[in-house]
Amino acid sequence: MIRAKITGLGVYLPQNIVTNDDLAKTLDTSDEWIKSRSGIRQRHIAATGETTAQLGYHAAVRALKDASLTIDDIDTIIVATTTPERTTPSTGAYIQHQFGVSHGAVFDVQAACSGFVYGLDTAAARIETGRSQNTLMIAAETISRITDWQDRSTAVLFGDGAGAVVMQASETPDKKSGAQVLGSYLRLDGMLTDILETDGGASYNQTSGVLRMHGKEVFRHAVRNIASSVEILLEQENMTMDEIDWFIPHQANLRIIDAVGKKLNFPEAKTIISVDKHANTSAASIPLALAVGVEDGRIKRGDTLMLAAMGAGLSWGSSLVRW
Ligand code: ACO
């Protein structure tokens, strides 16, 4: 049985840290409001000229090092992003350009904040069917570039960053043993595009636009859909919540994460939180949180991880990973 194993992880955050108090200097908001409504204390914001492809490239270099591979070993690059380098070609093309190579398949996936679970599933499917041996799956975002900095209801919630994983084909006798992506569940409800969208687009009005959202609606759907995607995937894989060592939800808002935990009756102590430090980095938020848990030693090889996200689309989904 060929399974997809994550063999490397790397993250990159822009140097510039913006605190809630910094935002309160230009917006009618406060540290107290932002912390109590979202759990966010600070976010990293890309410097002028620092782009999605640059953040993604730095994370990818670190993931390759972690996997003890070089770019020459990689046959596929998949980039999950909501904030592409340019309208065309793909952000993956610009990341490959920075590596100075020209081999393999390279493409982007756009599933907003669910991008990492969509990308992971796409990468795993290509590996399991023999189309790829070594895939670099990168999630990179400069959400600050599609943020209306005058709109306090969205500007305080987002940040920039990138995370990458190296995924390799690995022979295992079954799903019971060995590190691997065990399964995924993906959904999107296109009847809900207007709850969270940019007010621009290349074809729509020839601009990239800024984020507009109905916060309370997003909140409600996020809790319901993230929780249901966990339950459906567990049922699909014939597993129970007790078998999950670490829950790594999309880091949009601490209140959403808490509400999902309560709905699933899952212990807070086994949930990885990084929204306080990174804010919502869209597709990059799950690998950034994963790296926090790995680096501080909580997540260990052999642990079973449940990743779950929801974002614009509305899209949502989950991945079960044996680390
Ligand atoms: N600072 C101070 N006051 C603010 C701010 C701010 N930054 N933003 C809004 N307010 C005000 C509002 O204007 C409103 O004032 P009013 O009552 O005088 O009209 C008041 O605060 C309360 O606003 P609510 O919308 O009721 O606040 P709520 O408790 O719903 O929290 C929030 C708002 C944080 C946006 C919440 O709805 C939320 O987290 N929604 C989910 C949004 C999200 O995570 N989006 C990310 C993308 S999707 C994803 O990743 C899952």
Coordinates of C-alpha atoms and ligand atoms in Angstrom, one line a residue:
M1 CA 0.0 0.0 0.0
I2 CA 1.5 3.4 -1.0
R3 CA 0.7 6.1 1.5
A4 CA 1.7 9.8 1.8
K5 CA 3.9 10.5 4.7
I6 CA 4.8 14.0 5.9
T7 CA 8.6 14.0 6.3
G8 CA 9.4 17.7 6.6
L9 CA 7.8 20.9 8.1
G10 CA 8.9 24.5 7.7
V11 CA 7.4 27.8 8.5
Y12 CA 8.2 31.4 7.9
L13 CA 6.8 34.6 9.4
P14 CA 7.6 38.2 8.4
Q15 CA 9.8 40.0 10.9
N16 CA 7.4 42.9 11.4
I17 CA 5.1 42.3 14.4
V18 CA 2.0 44.5 14.8
T19 CA 0.4 44.4 18.2
N20 CA -3.3 45.3 19.0
D21 CA -2.0 48.5 20.6
D22 CA -0.3 49.4 17.3
L23 CA -3.6 48.9 15.5
A24 CA -5.4 51.1 18.0
K25 CA -3.2 54.0 17.0
T26 CA -4.9 54.2 13.6
L27 CA -8.2 52.4 14.1
D28 CA -11.1 52.9 16.6
T29 CA -10.4 49.7 18.5
S30 CA -8.5 48.5 21.6
D31 CA -6.4 45.6 22.8
E32 CA -9.1 44.7 25.2
W33 CA -11.8 44.4 22.4
I34 CA -9.6 42.4 20.0
K35 CA -8.4 40.0 22.8
S36 CA -11.8 39.4 24.2
R37 CA -13.5 38.9 20.8
S38 CA -10.8 36.9 19.1
G39 CA -8.0 35.9 21.4
I40 CA -5.5 37.7 19.1
R41 CA -2.7 39.7 20.7
Q42 CA -0.4 40.3 17.7
R43 CA 0.1 39.4 14.0
H44 CA 3.1 39.4 11.6
I45 CA 2.7 41.7 8.6
A46 CA 4.8 41.4 5.4
A47 CA 7.1 44.4 4.7
T48 CA 6.6 46.5 1.5
G49 CA 7.8 44.3 -1.4
E50 CA 7.7 41.1 0.7
T51 CA 5.4 38.8 -1.2
T52 CA 3.4 35.6 -0.9
A53 CA 5.9 33.7 -3.0
Q54 CA 8.8 34.9 -0.9
L55 CA 7.2 33.8 2.4
G56 CA 6.3 30.5 0.8
Y57 CA 9.8 30.0 -0.6
H58 CA 11.4 30.5 2.9
A59 CA 9.0 28.0 4.5
A60 CA 9.7 25.6 1.7
V61 CA 13.5 25.8 2.1
R62 CA 13.0 25.0 5.8
A63 CA 10.7 22.1 5.1
L64 CA 13.1 20.5 2.6
K65 CA 15.9 20.8 5.1
D66 CA 13.8 19.2 7.8
A67 CA 13.1 16.3 5.3
S68 CA 16.8 16.1 4.3
L69 CA 15.8 16.5 0.7
T70 CA 16.7 19.1 -1.9
I71 CA 14.5 20.8 -4.5
D72 CA 15.9 18.3 -7.1
D73 CA 14.1 15.5 -5.3
I74 CA 10.7 17.2 -5.6
D75 CA 8.4 16.3 -8.5
T76 CA 5.4 18.4 -7.5
I77 CA 4.9 21.7 -5.9
I78 CA 1.4 22.6 -4.7
V79 CA 0.7 26.1 -3.2
A80 CA -2.5 26.9 -1.2
T81 CA -3.1 30.6 -1.2
T82 CA -5.8 33.2 -1.2
T83 CA -3.4 36.0 -2.0
P84 CA -1.5 34.9 -5.1
E85 CA 1.7 36.6 -6.2
R86 CA 0.0 37.7 -9.5
T87 CA -3.1 36.8 -11.3
T88 CA -1.0 34.5 -13.5
P89 CA 1.2 32.4 -13.5
S90 CA 0.7 30.5 -10.3
T91 CA 2.4 31.4 -7.0
G92 CA 4.0 28.0 -7.3
A93 CA 5.7 29.2 -10.5
Y94 CA 7.3 32.1 -8.7
I95 CA 8.4 29.9 -5.8
Q96 CA 9.9 27.4 -8.3
H97 CA 11.7 30.4 -10.0
Q98 CA 13.3 31.3 -6.6
F99 CA 14.6 27.8 -6.4
G100 CA 16.1 28.2 -9.8
V101 CA 14.8 24.9 -11.2
S102 CA 12.4 24.0 -14.0
H103 CA 11.2 20.4 -13.4
G104 CA 8.0 18.8 -12.2
A105 CA 4.4 19.8 -11.9
V106 CA 3.5 23.0 -10.2
F107 CA 0.1 24.5 -9.4
D108 CA -2.0 26.4 -6.9
V109 CA -5.1 25.5 -5.0
Q110 CA -7.6 28.2 -3.9
A111 CA -9.8 27.1 -1.0
A112 CA -9.3 30.2 1.2
C113 CA -8.7 29.3 4.8
S114 CA -9.3 25.6 4.0
G115 CA -6.4 25.7 1.6
F116 CA -4.1 23.6 3.7
V117 CA -6.5 20.7 4.1
Y118 CA -7.4 20.9 0.4
G119 CA -3.8 21.0 -0.6
L120 CA -2.8 18.1 1.7
D121 CA -5.6 15.9 0.3
T122 CA -4.6 16.7 -3.3
A123 CA -1.0 16.0 -2.6
A124 CA -1.8 12.7 -0.7
A125 CA -4.1 11.6 -3.6
R126 CA -1.3 12.1 -6.2
I127 CA 1.2 10.2 -4.0
E128 CA -1.2 7.3 -3.3
T129 CA -1.9 6.9 -7.0
G130 CA 1.8 6.9 -7.9
R131 CA 1.8 10.2 -9.7
S132 CA 4.2 11.8 -7.3
Q133 CA 7.0 10.5 -5.1
N134 CA 8.0 13.7 -3.3
T135 CA 5.6 16.7 -3.1
L136 CA 6.3 20.1 -1.6
M137 CA 3.0 21.4 -0.3
I138 CA 3.1 25.1 0.7
A139 CA 0.5 27.4 2.2
A140 CA 1.5 31.0 2.0
E141 CA -0.5 34.2 2.5
T142 CA -0.2 38.0 2.6
I143 CA -3.7 38.7 3.7
S144 CA -2.6 42.2 4.7
R145 CA -2.7 43.0 0.9
I146 CA -6.5 42.2 0.7
T147 CA -7.3 43.9 4.0
D148 CA -9.2 47.2 4.2
W149 CA -7.1 48.9 6.9
Q150 CA -9.9 51.4 7.6
D151 CA -12.4 48.6 8.4
R152 CA -11.9 47.7 12.1
S153 CA -14.3 44.7 11.8
T154 CA -11.8 42.8 9.6
A155 CA -8.4 44.6 9.9
V156 CA -7.8 43.3 13.4
L157 CA -8.3 39.7 12.6
F158 CA -5.7 38.8 10.0
G159 CA -1.9 38.3 9.6
D160 CA 0.7 37.1 7.1
G161 CA 2.8 33.9 7.1
A162 CA 3.6 30.6 5.4
G163 CA 4.0 27.0 6.2
A164 CA 5.2 24.1 4.1
V165 CA 5.3 20.3 4.3
V166 CA 7.3 17.7 2.3
M167 CA 5.2 14.7 1.6
Q168 CA 6.8 11.4 0.4
A169 CA 5.5 8.1 -0.9
S170 CA 5.9 5.4 1.7
E171 CA 5.1 1.7 1.6
T172 CA 3.0 0.5 4.6
P173 CA 1.2 -2.7 5.1
D174 CA -2.0 -0.9 6.2
K175 CA -3.5 2.3 7.7
K176 CA -2.7 1.0 11.2
S177 CA 1.0 1.5 11.1
G178 CA 3.5 4.2 10.1
A179 CA 3.3 8.0 9.5
Q180 CA 0.8 8.9 6.8
V181 CA -2.2 11.0 5.8
L182 CA -5.0 8.6 7.0
G183 CA -7.8 10.4 5.2
S184 CA -9.6 13.7 4.4
Y185 CA -13.0 15.2 4.1
L186 CA -13.6 18.3 1.9
R187 CA -16.7 20.4 1.3
L188 CA -17.8 23.7 -0.1
D189 CA -21.2 25.4 -0.2
G190 CA -21.2 27.9 -3.1
M191 CA -24.6 29.2 -2.0
L192 CA -22.7 31.0 0.7
T193 CA -20.1 33.0 -1.3
D194 CA -21.5 36.3 -0.1
I195 CA -20.8 35.7 3.6
L196 CA -17.1 36.1 3.1
E197 CA -15.5 37.4 -0.1
T198 CA -13.3 40.1 -1.6
D199 CA -15.1 43.0 -3.3
G200 CA -12.8 42.6 -6.3
G201 CA -11.4 40.0 -8.7
A202 CA -9.4 39.9 -11.9
S203 CA -12.5 39.0 -14.0
Y204 CA -15.1 40.6 -11.8
N205 CA -13.8 44.2 -11.7
Q206 CA -10.0 44.0 -12.6
T207 CA -8.9 44.6 -9.0
S208 CA -7.8 42.2 -6.3
G209 CA -10.3 43.8 -3.9
V210 CA -10.4 43.7 -0.1
L211 CA -12.1 41.3 2.3
R212 CA -15.8 41.8 3.3
M213 CA -17.5 39.5 5.7
H214 CA -20.6 39.0 7.8
G215 CA -18.7 38.2 11.0
K216 CA -21.5 36.7 13.0
E217 CA -22.6 34.5 10.1
V218 CA -19.0 33.3 9.5
F219 CA -18.7 32.6 13.2
R220 CA -21.9 30.4 13.2
H221 CA -21.0 28.5 10.1
A222 CA -17.3 28.0 11.2
V223 CA -18.3 26.3 14.5
R224 CA -20.9 24.1 12.8
N225 CA -18.8 23.1 9.8
I226 CA -15.4 22.6 11.5
A227 CA -17.1 20.4 14.1
S228 CA -19.1 18.4 11.5
S229 CA -16.0 17.9 9.3
V230 CA -14.2 16.3 12.3
E231 CA -17.1 14.0 13.1
I232 CA -17.7 12.9 9.5
L233 CA -14.0 12.2 8.9
L234 CA -13.8 10.1 12.2
E235 CA -16.8 8.1 11.1
Q236 CA -15.3 7.7 7.6
E237 CA -12.1 6.4 9.1
N238 CA -13.8 4.3 11.7
M239 CA -12.1 6.2 14.5
T240 CA -13.2 8.0 17.7
M241 CA -12.3 11.3 19.2
D242 CA -10.4 9.4 22.0
E243 CA -7.8 8.3 19.4
I244 CA -6.9 11.9 18.5
D245 CA -3.8 13.1 20.3
W246 CA -3.8 16.7 19.0
F247 CA -6.5 18.8 17.4
I248 CA -5.1 21.5 15.1
P249 CA -8.0 23.7 14.0
H250 CA -7.7 26.7 11.6
Q251 CA -6.7 29.6 13.7
A252 CA -9.3 32.3 13.0
N253 CA -10.6 33.1 16.4
L254 CA -10.1 31.6 19.9
R255 CA -13.9 31.8 20.5
I256 CA -14.6 29.7 17.4
I257 CA -11.9 27.1 18.5
D258 CA -13.4 27.0 22.0
A259 CA -16.9 26.5 20.7
V260 CA -15.8 23.7 18.3
G261 CA -14.0 22.0 21.3
K262 CA -17.2 22.2 23.4
K263 CA -19.4 20.9 20.5
L264 CA -17.0 17.9 20.0
N265 CA -16.4 17.5 23.8
F266 CA -12.7 17.5 23.0
P267 CA -10.2 18.6 25.7
E268 CA -8.8 22.1 25.4
A269 CA -5.4 20.8 26.6
K270 CA -5.1 18.7 23.5
T271 CA -5.9 21.6 21.1
I272 CA -3.0 23.6 19.6
I273 CA -3.5 27.4 19.7
S274 CA -1.4 29.9 17.9
V275 CA -4.0 32.5 16.9
D276 CA -2.8 34.7 19.8
K277 CA 0.6 35.1 18.1
H278 CA -0.2 34.8 14.4
A279 CA -3.9 36.0 14.0
N280 CA -5.7 34.5 11.1
T281 CA -3.2 33.6 8.3
S282 CA -5.8 31.9 6.2
A283 CA -4.4 28.8 4.5
A284 CA -1.1 29.1 6.4
S285 CA -2.7 28.9 9.8
I286 CA -2.7 25.2 10.3
P287 CA 0.9 24.5 9.4
L288 CA 1.9 27.5 11.5
A289 CA 0.0 26.0 14.5
L290 CA 1.4 22.5 13.7
A291 CA 4.9 23.9 13.9
V292 CA 4.2 25.5 17.3
G293 CA 3.2 22.1 18.7
V294 CA 6.1 20.3 17.1
E295 CA 8.7 22.8 18.1
D296 CA 7.6 23.0 21.8
G297 CA 7.7 19.1 21.9
R298 CA 4.0 18.5 22.5
I299 CA 3.5 16.8 19.1
K300 CA 5.6 13.7 18.8
R301 CA 6.2 11.2 15.9
G302 CA 3.4 8.6 15.9
D303 CA 0.8 11.0 17.3
T304 CA -2.6 11.1 15.5
L305 CA -3.5 14.7 14.5
M306 CA -6.9 16.0 13.4
L307 CA -6.6 19.2 11.2
A308 CA -9.8 21.1 10.4
A309 CA -10.7 24.4 8.8
M310 CA -13.4 26.6 7.3
G311 CA -13.0 29.6 5.1
A312 CA -14.5 31.6 2.2
G313 CA -16.6 29.6 -0.3
L314 CA -17.8 28.7 2.2
S315 CA -15.2 25.9 2.1
W316 CA -14.4 23.5 4.9
G317 CA -12.7 20.2 5.5
S318 CA -10.5 18.0 7.7
S319 CA -7.5 15.8 7.5
L320 CA -6.4 12.9 9.8
V321 CA -2.6 12.6 9.9
R322 CA -0.4 10.1 11.7
W323 CA 2.6 12.3 12.4
Ligands
ACO1 N1 -12.8 47.2 17.7 C1 -13.8 47.7 18.4 N2 -15.1 47.5 18.1 C2 -15.4 46.8 17.1 C3 -14.4 46.2 16.2 C4 -13.1 46.5 16.6 N3 -12.0 46.0 15.9 N4 -15.0 45.5 15.2 C5 -16.3 45.7 15.4 N5 -16.6 46.4 16.5 C6 -17.8 46.8 17.1 C7 -19.0 46.7 16.1 O1 -19.0 47.8 15.3 C8 -20.2 46.5 17.0 O2 -20.5 47.8 17.4 P1 -22.1 48.2 17.6 O3 -22.7 47.2 18.5 O4 -22.0 49.6 18.1 O5 -22.6 48.1 16.2 C9 -19.6 45.8 18.2 O6 -18.2 45.9 18.1 C10 -20.0 44.4 18.3 O7 -19.7 43.8 17.1 P2 -20.2 42.3 16.9 O8 -20.0 42.0 15.4 O9 -21.5 42.1 17.5 O10 -19.0 41.5 17.6 P3 -18.9 40.0 17.7 O11 -18.9 39.6 19.2 O12 -19.7 39.2 16.8 O13 -17.4 39.8 17.2 C11 -16.1 39.1 15.3 C12 -17.0 40.2 15.9 C13 -14.8 39.1 16.1 C14 -15.8 39.6 13.9 C15 -16.8 37.8 15.3 O14 -18.1 37.9 14.7 C16 -16.0 36.7 14.6 O15 -15.0 36.3 15.0 N6 -16.5 36.2 13.4 C17 -15.8 35.3 12.6 C18 -15.0 36.1 11.7 C19 -13.8 35.3 11.2 O16 -13.1 34.6 11.9 N7 -13.4 35.6 10.0 C20 -12.2 35.1 9.4 C21 -12.4 34.5 8.1 S1 -13.3 33.0 8.1 C22 -12.4 32.0 8.9 O17 -11.2 32.0 8.9 C23 -13.2 30.9 9.5

